[in-house]
Tab-separated table of C-alpha atoms and ligand atoms in Angstrom:
chain	number	residue	atom	x	y	z
A	200	UNK	CA	-9.378	-32.083	29.846
A	201	UNK	CA	-8.292	-35.408	31.271
A	202	UNK	CA	-8.297	-37.136	27.873
A	203	UNK	CA	-4.587	-36.361	27.876
A	204	UNK	CA	-3.970	-37.879	31.289
A	205	UNK	CA	-1.978	-41.132	31.292
A	206	UNK	CA	-5.031	-43.047	32.390
A	207	UNK	CA	-8.325	-41.578	31.237
A	208	UNK	CA	-10.972	-43.324	33.307
A	209	UNK	CA	-14.564	-42.220	33.124
A	210	UNK	CA	-16.906	-41.887	36.047
A	211	UNK	CA	-19.717	-44.450	36.267
A	212	UNK	CA	-22.100	-41.824	34.864
A	213	UNK	CA	-19.950	-41.813	31.716
A	214	UNK	CA	-18.905	-38.181	32.084
A	215	UNK	CA	-15.245	-37.242	31.784
A	216	UNK	CA	-13.909	-36.733	35.295
A	217	UNK	CA	-12.740	-33.376	36.605
A	218	UNK	CA	-10.660	-34.839	39.410
A	219	UNK	CA	-8.955	-38.221	39.119
A	220	UNK	CA	-6.719	-40.106	41.487
A	221	UNK	CA	-5.017	-43.375	40.674
A	222	UNK	CA	-2.968	-45.737	42.763
A	223	UNK	CA	-2.634	-43.405	45.743
A	224	UNK	CA	-0.337	-44.531	48.542
A	225	UNK	CA	0.260	-42.673	51.772
A	226	UNK	CA	1.989	-43.964	54.886
A	227	UNK	CA	2.247	-42.204	58.235
A	228	UNK	CA	5.163	-43.763	60.105
A	229	UNK	CA	4.327	-47.462	59.989
A	230	UNK	CA	0.596	-46.821	59.354
A	231	UNK	CA	-0.524	-47.259	55.757
A	232	UNK	CA	-3.369	-44.730	55.411
A	233	UNK	CA	-3.814	-45.267	51.669
A	234	UNK	CA	-2.744	-48.427	49.859
A	235	UNK	CA	-3.605	-48.041	46.197
A	236	UNK	CA	-6.721	-45.866	46.163
A	237	UNK	CA	-8.456	-44.835	42.925
A	238	UNK	CA	-11.084	-42.146	42.627
A	239	UNK	CA	-12.812	-40.101	39.920
A	240	UNK	CA	-15.461	-37.411	40.032
A	241	UNK	CA	-17.081	-35.307	37.296
A	242	UNK	CA	-18.478	-31.779	37.511
A	243	UNK	CA	-21.941	-31.681	39.037
A	244	UNK	CA	-21.517	-35.044	40.762
A	245	UNK	CA	-21.924	-35.623	44.480
A	246	UNK	CA	-19.836	-38.633	45.547
A	247	UNK	CA	-19.922	-39.992	49.089
A	248	UNK	CA	-16.655	-41.411	50.437
A	249	UNK	CA	-17.686	-43.953	53.059
A	250	UNK	CA	-15.901	-46.400	55.292
A	251	UNK	CA	-15.110	-47.133	58.922
A	252	UNK	CA	-13.143	-44.762	61.094
A	253	UNK	CA	-9.436	-44.885	60.320
A	254	UNK	CA	-9.942	-46.421	56.877
A	255	UNK	CA	-8.270	-43.499	55.087
A	256	UNK	CA	-11.215	-41.286	54.028
A	257	UNK	CA	-9.742	-37.996	55.248
A	258	UNK	CA	-6.322	-38.880	53.891
A	259	UNK	CA	-7.900	-39.517	50.488
A	260	UNK	CA	-9.632	-36.122	50.650
A	261	UNK	CA	-6.395	-34.386	51.661
A	262	UNK	CA	-4.520	-35.964	48.746
A	263	UNK	CA	-7.292	-35.129	46.265
A	264	UNK	CA	-7.281	-31.510	47.413
A	265	UNK	CA	-3.503	-31.150	47.222
A	266	UNK	CA	-3.243	-30.568	50.967
A	267	UNK	CA	-1.108	-33.667	51.508
A	268	UNK	CA	1.228	-35.064	48.855
A	269	UNK	CA	0.787	-38.827	48.317
A	270	UNK	CA	3.855	-41.073	48.602
A	271	UNK	CA	2.812	-42.781	45.385
A	272	UNK	CA	0.193	-42.452	42.670
A	273	UNK	CA	-1.179	-39.398	40.924
A	274	UNK	CA	-3.937	-36.830	41.353
A	275	UNK	CA	-4.958	-34.874	38.305
A	276	UNK	CA	-7.347	-31.958	38.290
A	277	UNK	CA	-8.741	-30.682	34.986
A	278	UNK	CA	-6.059	-32.712	33.248
A	279	UNK	CA	-3.164	-31.316	35.273
A	280	UNK	CA	-1.052	-33.459	37.599
A	281	UNK	CA	-1.059	-31.820	41.041
A	282	UNK	CA	2.498	-33.051	41.662
A	283	UNK	CA	3.613	-30.978	38.680
A	284	UNK	CA	2.423	-27.736	40.284
A	285	UNK	CA	4.513	-25.554	42.582
A	286	UNK	CA	3.423	-25.084	46.197
A	287	UNK	CA	2.138	-21.659	45.195
A	288	UNK	CA	0.242	-23.197	42.289
A	289	UNK	CA	-1.419	-25.735	44.587
A	290	UNK	CA	-2.311	-23.011	47.096
A	291	UNK	CA	-3.868	-20.942	44.331
A	292	UNK	CA	-5.920	-23.965	43.287
A	293	UNK	CA	-7.142	-24.500	46.844
A	294	UNK	CA	-8.124	-20.849	47.172
A	295	UNK	CA	-9.645	-20.410	43.740
A	296	UNK	CA	-11.012	-23.728	42.507
A	297	UNK	CA	-11.672	-25.703	45.678
A	298	UNK	CA	-13.965	-25.115	48.651
A	299	UNK	CA	-13.732	-26.877	52.020
A	300	UNK	CA	-16.137	-27.752	54.814
A	301	UNK	CA	-14.885	-29.669	57.836
A	302	UNK	CA	-16.591	-31.082	60.888
A	303	UNK	CA	-15.989	-27.967	62.997
A	304	UNK	CA	-13.464	-25.337	63.985
A	305	UNK	CA	-12.966	-23.783	60.576
A	306	UNK	CA	-14.347	-20.278	61.167
A	307	UNK	CA	-12.025	-17.523	62.355
A	308	UNK	CA	-13.296	-16.673	65.843
A	309	UNK	CA	-12.300	-12.985	65.711
A	310	UNK	CA	-14.285	-12.297	62.541
A	311	UNK	CA	-18.045	-11.910	62.142
A	312	UNK	CA	-19.871	-14.566	60.108
A	313	UNK	CA	-20.093	-12.212	57.156
A	314	UNK	CA	-16.375	-11.419	57.353
A	315	UNK	CA	-15.651	-15.156	57.550
A	316	UNK	CA	-17.621	-15.811	54.380
A	317	UNK	CA	-16.050	-12.808	52.646
A	318	UNK	CA	-12.534	-13.988	53.549
A	319	UNK	CA	-11.910	-16.326	50.581
A	320	UNK	CA	-12.992	-13.533	48.239
A	321	UNK	CA	-10.747	-11.001	49.938
A	322	UNK	CA	-7.836	-13.460	49.630
A	323	UNK	CA	-8.349	-13.637	45.874
A	324	UNK	CA	-8.361	-9.857	45.578
A	325	UNK	CA	-12.072	-8.999	45.590
A	326	UNK	CA	-12.773	-5.544	47.102
A	327	UNK	CA	-14.243	-5.218	50.562
A	328	UNK	CA	-17.635	-3.972	49.471
A	329	UNK	CA	-18.280	-6.524	46.775
A	330	UNK	CA	-16.966	-9.340	49.002
A	331	UNK	CA	-19.352	-8.247	51.771
A	332	UNK	CA	-22.322	-8.162	49.417
A	333	UNK	CA	-21.582	-11.610	47.995
A	334	UNK	CA	-21.044	-12.990	51.488
A	335	UNK	CA	-24.404	-11.597	52.600
A	336	UNK	CA	-26.075	-13.181	49.605
A	337	UNK	CA	-24.599	-16.602	50.407
A	338	UNK	CA	-25.569	-16.317	54.055
A	339	UNK	CA	-29.111	-15.695	52.823
A	340	UNK	CA	-29.054	-18.797	50.615
A	341	UNK	CA	-27.937	-20.855	53.594
A	342	UNK	CA	-30.725	-19.288	55.711
A	343	UNK	CA	-28.380	-17.685	58.249
A	344	UNK	CA	-28.494	-14.027	57.231
A	345	UNK	CA	-29.740	-13.205	60.725
A	346	UNK	CA	-26.309	-14.033	62.226
A	347	UNK	CA	-24.305	-11.964	59.721
A	348	UNK	CA	-22.844	-9.747	62.409
A	349	UNK	CA	-22.379	-12.450	65.055
A	350	UNK	CA	-19.055	-14.048	65.799
A	351	UNK	CA	-18.712	-17.859	65.549
A	352	UNK	CA	-18.731	-18.187	69.341
A	353	UNK	CA	-22.188	-16.609	69.497
A	354	UNK	CA	-24.026	-19.003	67.165
A	355	UNK	CA	-25.159	-22.652	67.287
A	356	UNK	CA	-23.321	-25.566	65.722
A	357	UNK	CA	-25.903	-25.876	62.960
A	358	UNK	CA	-25.663	-22.183	62.128
A	359	UNK	CA	-21.867	-22.432	62.191
A	360	UNK	CA	-21.888	-25.246	59.620
A	361	UNK	CA	-24.198	-23.264	57.342
A	362	UNK	CA	-21.818	-20.318	57.566
A	363	UNK	CA	-18.966	-22.723	56.763
A	364	UNK	CA	-20.856	-24.017	53.697
A	365	UNK	CA	-21.471	-20.427	52.578
A	366	UNK	CA	-17.774	-19.699	52.972
A	367	UNK	CA	-16.829	-22.815	51.023
A	368	UNK	CA	-19.116	-21.932	48.110
A	369	UNK	CA	-18.740	-18.130	47.938
A	370	UNK	CA	-15.832	-18.449	45.483
A	371	UNK	CA	-17.847	-20.619	43.099
A	372	UNK	CA	-15.431	-23.523	43.504
A	373	UNK	CA	-15.432	-26.304	40.928
A	374	UNK	CA	-14.881	-28.886	43.654
A	375	UNK	CA	-16.334	-28.775	47.145
A	376	UNK	CA	-14.564	-31.001	49.687
A	377	UNK	CA	-16.695	-31.791	52.731
A	378	UNK	CA	-15.235	-33.970	55.507
A	379	UNK	CA	-17.965	-35.148	57.904
A	380	UNK	CA	-19.742	-31.782	57.496
A	381	UNK	CA	-22.606	-32.840	59.760
A	382	UNK	CA	-20.552	-34.954	62.158
A	383	UNK	CA	-21.077	-32.602	65.092
A	384	UNK	CA	-24.772	-31.876	64.469
A	385	UNK	CA	-28.044	-33.504	65.554
A	386	UNK	CA	-30.173	-35.242	62.877
A	387	UNK	CA	-32.457	-32.328	62.113
A	388	UNK	CA	-29.673	-29.762	61.776
A	389	UNK	CA	-27.443	-32.193	59.923
A	390	UNK	CA	-30.186	-32.897	57.454
A	391	UNK	CA	-30.879	-29.228	56.770
A	392	UNK	CA	-27.167	-28.552	56.248
A	393	UNK	CA	-27.013	-31.451	53.765
A	394	UNK	CA	-30.088	-30.233	51.879
A	395	UNK	CA	-28.674	-26.726	51.605
A	396	UNK	CA	-25.165	-27.916	50.742
A	397	UNK	CA	-26.307	-30.297	48.024
A	398	UNK	CA	-28.832	-27.955	46.437
A	399	UNK	CA	-26.352	-25.054	46.431
A	400	UNK	CA	-23.705	-27.289	44.848
A	401	UNK	CA	-26.216	-28.490	42.236
A	402	UNK	CA	-27.010	-24.867	41.352
A	403	UNK	CA	-23.351	-24.020	40.838
A	404	UNK	CA	-22.404	-27.298	39.125
A	405	UNK	CA	-19.595	-27.978	41.589
A	406	UNK	CA	-18.382	-31.522	42.132
A	407	UNK	CA	-18.800	-32.554	45.764
A	408	UNK	CA	-16.478	-34.997	47.537
A	409	UNK	CA	-18.494	-35.859	50.626
A	410	UNK	CA	-16.651	-37.836	53.296
A	411	UNK	CA	-19.055	-39.441	55.753
A	412	UNK	CA	-19.473	-42.620	57.745
A	413	UNK	CA	-23.230	-42.001	58.048
A	414	UNK	CA	-25.557	-43.634	55.541
A	415	UNK	CA	-28.275	-41.004	55.916
A	416	UNK	CA	-25.750	-38.348	54.905
A	417	UNK	CA	-24.405	-40.497	52.069
A	418	UNK	CA	-27.987	-40.775	50.781
A	419	UNK	CA	-27.659	-37.202	49.512
A	420	UNK	CA	-24.967	-38.346	47.061
A	421	UNK	CA	-25.262	-39.685	43.518
A	422	UNK	CA	-23.007	-42.638	44.209
A	423	UNK	CA	-20.676	-43.934	46.893
A	424	UNK	CA	-17.074	-44.984	47.070
A	425	UNK	CA	-16.145	-47.214	49.986
A	426	UNK	CA	-12.687	-46.967	51.530
A	427	UNK	CA	-11.506	-50.027	53.375
A	428	UNK	CA	-7.919	-50.612	54.483
A	429	UNK	CA	-6.715	-47.698	52.377
A	430	UNK	CA	-8.311	-48.900	49.160
A	431	UNK	CA	-11.239	-47.130	47.548
A	432	UNK	CA	-13.890	-49.190	45.859
A	433	UNK	CA	-16.429	-47.598	43.548
A	434	UNK	CA	-19.769	-49.212	44.285
A	435	UNK	CA	-21.450	-48.187	41.034
A	436	UNK	CA	-20.393	-51.504	39.528
A	437	UNK	CA	-21.359	-53.581	42.545
A	438	UNK	CA	-24.877	-54.414	41.351
B	324	UNK	CA	-33.712	-66.061	66.386
B	325	UNK	CA	-37.453	-66.068	65.811
B	326	UNK	CA	-37.050	-63.742	62.868
B	327	UNK	CA	-35.079	-66.389	61.002
B	328	UNK	CA	-38.145	-68.559	60.920
B	329	UNK	CA	-40.309	-65.591	60.042
B	330	UNK	CA	-38.294	-65.341	56.880
B	331	UNK	CA	-37.763	-69.050	56.301
B	332	UNK	CA	-41.488	-69.626	56.410
B	333	UNK	CA	-41.518	-67.906	53.027
B	334	UNK	CA	-39.881	-71.128	51.831
B	335	UNK	CA	-37.627	-69.362	49.375
B	336	UNK	CA	-34.286	-69.294	51.117
B	337	UNK	CA	-34.488	-72.674	52.821
B	338	UNK	CA	-33.669	-74.434	49.570
B	339	UNK	CA	-30.764	-72.088	48.884
B	340	UNK	CA	-29.498	-72.636	52.401
B	341	UNK	CA	-29.624	-76.426	52.188
B	342	UNK	CA	-28.060	-76.271	48.754
B	343	UNK	CA	-25.274	-74.053	50.084
B	344	UNK	CA	-24.623	-76.448	52.966
B	345	UNK	CA	-24.457	-79.305	50.487
B	346	UNK	CA	-21.698	-77.519	48.608
B	347	UNK	CA	-19.279	-78.493	51.367
B	348	UNK	CA	-19.713	-82.150	50.353
B	349	UNK	CA	-22.324	-84.878	49.707
B	350	UNK	CA	-24.608	-85.517	52.633
B	351	UNK	CA	-27.627	-87.430	53.899
B	352	UNK	CA	-30.820	-85.527	54.652
B	353	UNK	CA	-30.330	-86.100	58.345
B	354	UNK	CA	-26.826	-84.574	58.358
B	355	UNK	CA	-28.070	-81.630	56.327
B	356	UNK	CA	-30.731	-80.978	58.930
B	357	UNK	CA	-28.102	-81.123	61.659
B	358	UNK	CA	-25.829	-78.673	59.821
B	359	UNK	CA	-28.751	-76.315	59.279
B	360	UNK	CA	-29.820	-76.448	62.924
B	361	UNK	CA	-26.236	-75.957	64.022
B	362	UNK	CA	-25.702	-72.778	61.994
B	363	UNK	CA	-29.167	-71.279	61.657
B	364	UNK	CA	-31.817	-73.253	63.567
B	365	UNK	CA	-30.963	-72.191	67.121
B	366	UNK	CA	-34.067	-72.601	69.246
B	367	UNK	CA	-36.265	-73.732	66.354
B	368	UNK	CA	-34.823	-76.660	64.455
B	369	UNK	CA	-35.906	-77.607	60.944
B	370	UNK	CA	-38.463	-80.431	60.498
B	371	UNK	CA	-37.339	-83.543	58.634
B	372	UNK	CA	-40.327	-83.140	56.367
B	373	UNK	CA	-39.055	-79.763	55.215
B	374	UNK	CA	-35.664	-81.227	54.389
B	375	UNK	CA	-37.076	-84.070	52.331
B	376	UNK	CA	-39.614	-82.000	50.452
B	377	UNK	CA	-36.933	-79.447	49.679
B	378	UNK	CA	-34.481	-82.105	48.521
B	379	UNK	CA	-36.994	-83.694	46.192
B	380	UNK	CA	-37.736	-80.280	44.659
B	381	UNK	CA	-34.009	-79.605	44.207
B	382	UNK	CA	-33.624	-83.058	42.670
B	383	UNK	CA	-36.433	-82.390	40.215
B	384	UNK	CA	-34.811	-79.078	39.238
B	385	UNK	CA	-31.434	-80.698	38.649
B	386	UNK	CA	-29.673	-78.747	41.388
B	387	UNK	CA	-28.791	-81.882	43.364
B	388	UNK	CA	-28.384	-85.518	42.432
B	389	UNK	CA	-28.554	-88.746	44.386
B	390	UNK	CA	-25.077	-90.067	44.823
B	391	UNK	CA	-26.055	-93.314	46.416
B	392	UNK	CA	-28.873	-95.045	48.231
B	393	UNK	CA	-28.311	-97.398	51.120
B	394	UNK	CA	-30.414	-100.476	51.525
B	395	UNK	CA	-33.764	-99.824	53.100
B	396	UNK	CA	-34.862	-97.434	50.407
B	397	UNK	CA	-36.574	-94.482	52.138
B	398	UNK	CA	-35.613	-90.866	51.444
B	399	UNK	CA	-33.504	-90.688	54.611
B	400	UNK	CA	-31.163	-93.251	53.040
B	401	UNK	CA	-30.295	-91.100	50.061
B	402	UNK	CA	-26.980	-89.402	49.840
B	403	UNK	CA	-27.281	-86.088	47.988
B	404	UNK	CA	-24.612	-84.186	46.070
B	405	UNK	CA	-24.801	-80.718	44.604
B	406	UNK	CA	-24.618	-80.410	40.794
B	407	UNK	CA	-22.782	-77.710	38.801
B	408	UNK	CA	-26.135	-76.047	38.211
B	409	UNK	CA	-26.671	-76.115	41.962
B	410	UNK	CA	-23.326	-74.428	42.637
B	411	UNK	CA	-24.173	-71.723	40.121
B	412	UNK	CA	-27.550	-71.272	41.768
B	413	UNK	CA	-25.978	-70.783	45.213
B	414	UNK	CA	-23.467	-68.312	43.773
B	415	UNK	CA	-26.220	-66.318	42.059
B	416	UNK	CA	-28.258	-66.177	45.235
B	417	UNK	CA	-25.323	-65.038	47.356
B	418	UNK	CA	-24.293	-62.275	44.967
B	419	UNK	CA	-27.819	-60.949	44.417
B	420	UNK	CA	-28.864	-58.092	46.714
B	421	UNK	CA	-31.962	-58.721	48.815
B	422	UNK	CA	-34.872	-56.327	48.651
B	423	UNK	CA	-34.469	-54.065	51.697
B	424	UNK	CA	-37.214	-54.953	54.198
B	425	UNK	CA	-37.668	-55.540	57.925
B	426	UNK	CA	-36.064	-58.670	59.406
B	427	UNK	CA	-33.729	-58.864	56.479
B	428	UNK	CA	-30.703	-59.383	58.669
B	429	UNK	CA	-31.566	-63.067	59.166
B	430	UNK	CA	-31.378	-63.730	55.425
B	431	UNK	CA	-28.208	-61.669	55.204
B	432	UNK	CA	-26.706	-63.503	58.151
B	433	UNK	CA	-27.437	-66.811	56.421
B	434	UNK	CA	-25.845	-65.580	53.221
B	435	UNK	CA	-22.734	-64.365	55.016
B	436	UNK	CA	-22.293	-67.689	56.815
B	437	UNK	CA	-22.819	-69.682	53.619
B	438	UNK	CA	-20.361	-67.467	51.738
B	439	UNK	CA	-17.778	-68.135	54.451
B	440	UNK	CA	-18.527	-71.872	54.498
B	441	UNK	CA	-18.228	-72.181	50.725
B	442	UNK	CA	-15.145	-69.961	50.372
B	443	UNK	CA	-16.927	-67.135	48.534
B	444	UNK	CA	-16.321	-63.402	49.076
B	445	UNK	CA	-18.511	-62.445	52.043
B	446	UNK	CA	-17.268	-58.839	52.063
B	447	UNK	CA	-18.368	-58.399	48.455
B	448	UNK	CA	-21.817	-59.712	49.350
B	449	UNK	CA	-22.104	-57.070	52.080
B	450	UNK	CA	-20.928	-54.367	49.652
B	451	UNK	CA	-23.601	-55.309	47.141
B	452	UNK	CA	-26.228	-55.139	49.850
B	453	UNK	CA	-24.975	-51.764	51.062
B	454	UNK	CA	-25.336	-50.377	47.542
B	455	UNK	CA	-28.875	-51.680	47.304
B	456	UNK	CA	-29.793	-50.122	50.644
B	457	UNK	CA	-28.217	-46.807	49.693
B	458	UNK	CA	-30.059	-46.823	46.380
B	459	UNK	CA	-33.371	-46.980	48.243
B	460	UNK	CA	-32.182	-44.425	50.809
B	461	UNK	CA	-31.350	-41.993	47.977
B	462	UNK	CA	-34.797	-42.428	46.521
B	463	UNK	CA	-36.412	-41.781	49.917
B	464	UNK	CA	-34.149	-38.767	50.502
B	465	UNK	CA	-35.171	-37.258	47.157
B	466	UNK	CA	-38.836	-37.845	47.935
B	467	UNK	CA	-38.340	-36.275	51.331
B	468	UNK	CA	-36.655	-33.167	49.939
B	469	UNK	CA	-39.539	-32.557	47.565
B	470	UNK	CA	-42.297	-33.530	49.974
B	471	UNK	CA	-44.493	-32.053	52.687
B	472	UNK	CA	-44.105	-32.801	56.384
B	473	UNK	CA	-46.108	-36.033	56.144
B	474	UNK	CA	-43.840	-37.313	53.350
B	475	UNK	CA	-40.813	-36.310	55.354
B	476	UNK	CA	-41.912	-38.183	58.456
B	477	UNK	CA	-42.902	-41.291	56.519
B	478	UNK	CA	-39.626	-41.330	54.595
B	479	UNK	CA	-37.651	-40.699	57.785
B	480	UNK	CA	-39.148	-43.758	59.405
B	481	UNK	CA	-38.005	-45.922	56.519
B	482	UNK	CA	-34.620	-44.177	56.403
B	483	UNK	CA	-33.889	-44.834	60.065
B	484	UNK	CA	-34.712	-48.531	59.635
B	485	UNK	CA	-32.534	-48.836	56.556
B	486	UNK	CA	-29.787	-47.054	58.446
B	487	UNK	CA	-30.051	-49.666	61.196
B	488	UNK	CA	-29.587	-52.424	58.598
B	489	UNK	CA	-26.574	-50.629	57.221
B	490	UNK	CA	-24.989	-50.320	60.624
B	491	UNK	CA	-25.415	-54.042	61.017
B	492	UNK	CA	-23.780	-54.563	57.599
B	493	UNK	CA	-20.802	-52.426	58.648
B	494	UNK	CA	-20.400	-54.191	61.982
B	495	UNK	CA	-20.611	-57.579	60.294
B	496	UNK	CA	-18.060	-56.514	57.664
B	497	UNK	CA	-15.708	-55.511	60.478
B	498	UNK	CA	-16.127	-58.915	62.167
B	499	UNK	CA	-15.896	-61.218	59.148
B	500	UNK	CA	-12.558	-62.724	60.126
B	501	UNK	CA	-13.851	-63.695	63.539
B	502	UNK	CA	-17.097	-65.062	62.154
B	503	UNK	CA	-15.161	-67.059	59.567
B	504	UNK	CA	-13.083	-68.807	62.206
B	505	UNK	CA	-16.197	-69.517	64.291
B	506	UNK	CA	-18.339	-71.026	61.530
B	507	UNK	CA	-15.484	-73.110	60.171
B	508	UNK	CA	-14.500	-74.550	63.535
C	1443	ADP	N1	-1.329	-36.720	60.178
C	1443	ADP	C1	-1.282	-37.990	60.527
C	1443	ADP	N2	-0.252	-38.500	61.243
C	1443	ADP	C2	-0.184	-39.798	61.571
C	1443	ADP	N3	-1.131	-40.723	61.248
C	1443	ADP	C3	-2.197	-40.288	60.541
C	1443	ADP	C4	-2.333	-38.907	60.141
C	1443	ADP	N4	-3.490	-38.795	59.441
C	1443	ADP	C5	-4.043	-40.030	59.416
C	1443	ADP	N5	-3.276	-40.925	60.069
C	1443	ADP	C6	-3.567	-42.381	60.199
C	1443	ADP	O1	-3.921	-42.882	58.930
C	1443	ADP	C7	-5.035	-43.763	59.012
C	1443	ADP	C8	-6.182	-43.215	58.186
C	1443	ADP	O2	-6.654	-42.030	58.798
C	1443	ADP	P1	-7.798	-41.101	58.199
C	1443	ADP	O3	-7.522	-40.854	56.755
C	1443	ADP	O4	-7.936	-39.933	59.063
C	1443	ADP	O5	-9.082	-42.062	58.320
C	1443	ADP	P2	-10.635	-41.703	58.365
C	1443	ADP	O6	-10.818	-40.294	57.896
C	1443	ADP	O7	-11.257	-42.716	57.452
C	1443	ADP	O8	-11.072	-41.909	59.780
C	1443	ADP	C9	-5.361	-43.898	60.486
C	1443	ADP	O9	-4.701	-45.034	60.967
C	1443	ADP	C10	-4.784	-42.643	61.078
C	1443	ADP	O10	-4.425	-42.839	62.415
C	1444	MG	MG1	-11.666	-38.583	58.867
């Protein structure tokens, strides 16, 4: 794996990392969003990315996931430099190996919840019937099987986020990227979504990159990385 | 600022605070008291007695030394200076996370001000404390996930209080530059 990478850092737990970023820089116009950010996460780890609004958390997530190319620095996933992949290769990675949960607005409004969850499977060539069955199973795990046939506009915010988590995990991704997944929910719903998200990820062994500015959400992680002024600081060594 | 005295009555941090103030330069007991009251005393100033008993304990422990005594003799005539051991002691105290508990912010506030006054890294101090708070919050979250409703409610109470501390840490971190120029002026 990443033993061959130019820099082979380990995560604070000592495990070899699955996803590693070093020296990331990203500037939007005159705004430096990232100014030398490092990050590493191993399979099965849940890492909270914390920091004030505008500090560069989402930009870091977008670079790690190959959504946005950094201006400088490298991201390597399973030992491969993302910059060395073609656009098609990066898209395939995002569809096959990565899952995403955002704050809101990620479900396709014209599709039922079950069809939404089945979508990533359909995009990777899984047949309609099998995709539907696996989607139904994931909706059950997230305790929203009762809204299978509803459309996103007909369900609550908390239910919508559970459907989004089901959709993010249905492909068995090796990395789950969650950007403020509970940001639009009340405490009770947010908490339940976090419990379900983290326990489902633990079952599948996925690494979770959890962007949040809320400490009670970050408390579901194994460790935290704090982004301030575009730099990421791993707090495992702080004590 | 009543809570400051609630914590200072424990006696523990008053010596660290006086020691930290002394790091700026040698001082008489009276001037130390004034500096303390100025930064931390607010409506409840320190008693002279507390200053002198603290200084004699610090002297005995080798954390301060008497730099000179003016004629007249009494303790108020002594000019104290911090020793190398004293500087190390202040540094250790500032970089050590406090046990998360109610009214902690007064101790943390003191530490932040002293870090700024002595040119140490106040942001790092806040980071260390955040980690310590999150460590406890993780433990409570785990207990909550495995517990019954009573456990959940009890853990939630603690979690919301720790969250309040953390919000204060974040706000303070965002205002360090301003605080630095205020305490140094
Ligand atoms: N697509 C973009 N275009 C222009 N500026 C952006 C864009 N994305 C982020 N930024 C800027 O980069 C900085 C970091 O933003 P972001 O990564 O979204 O922070 P966070 O997620 O921590 O709130 C901010 O100043 C933001 O305004
Ligand atoms: Mg963001």
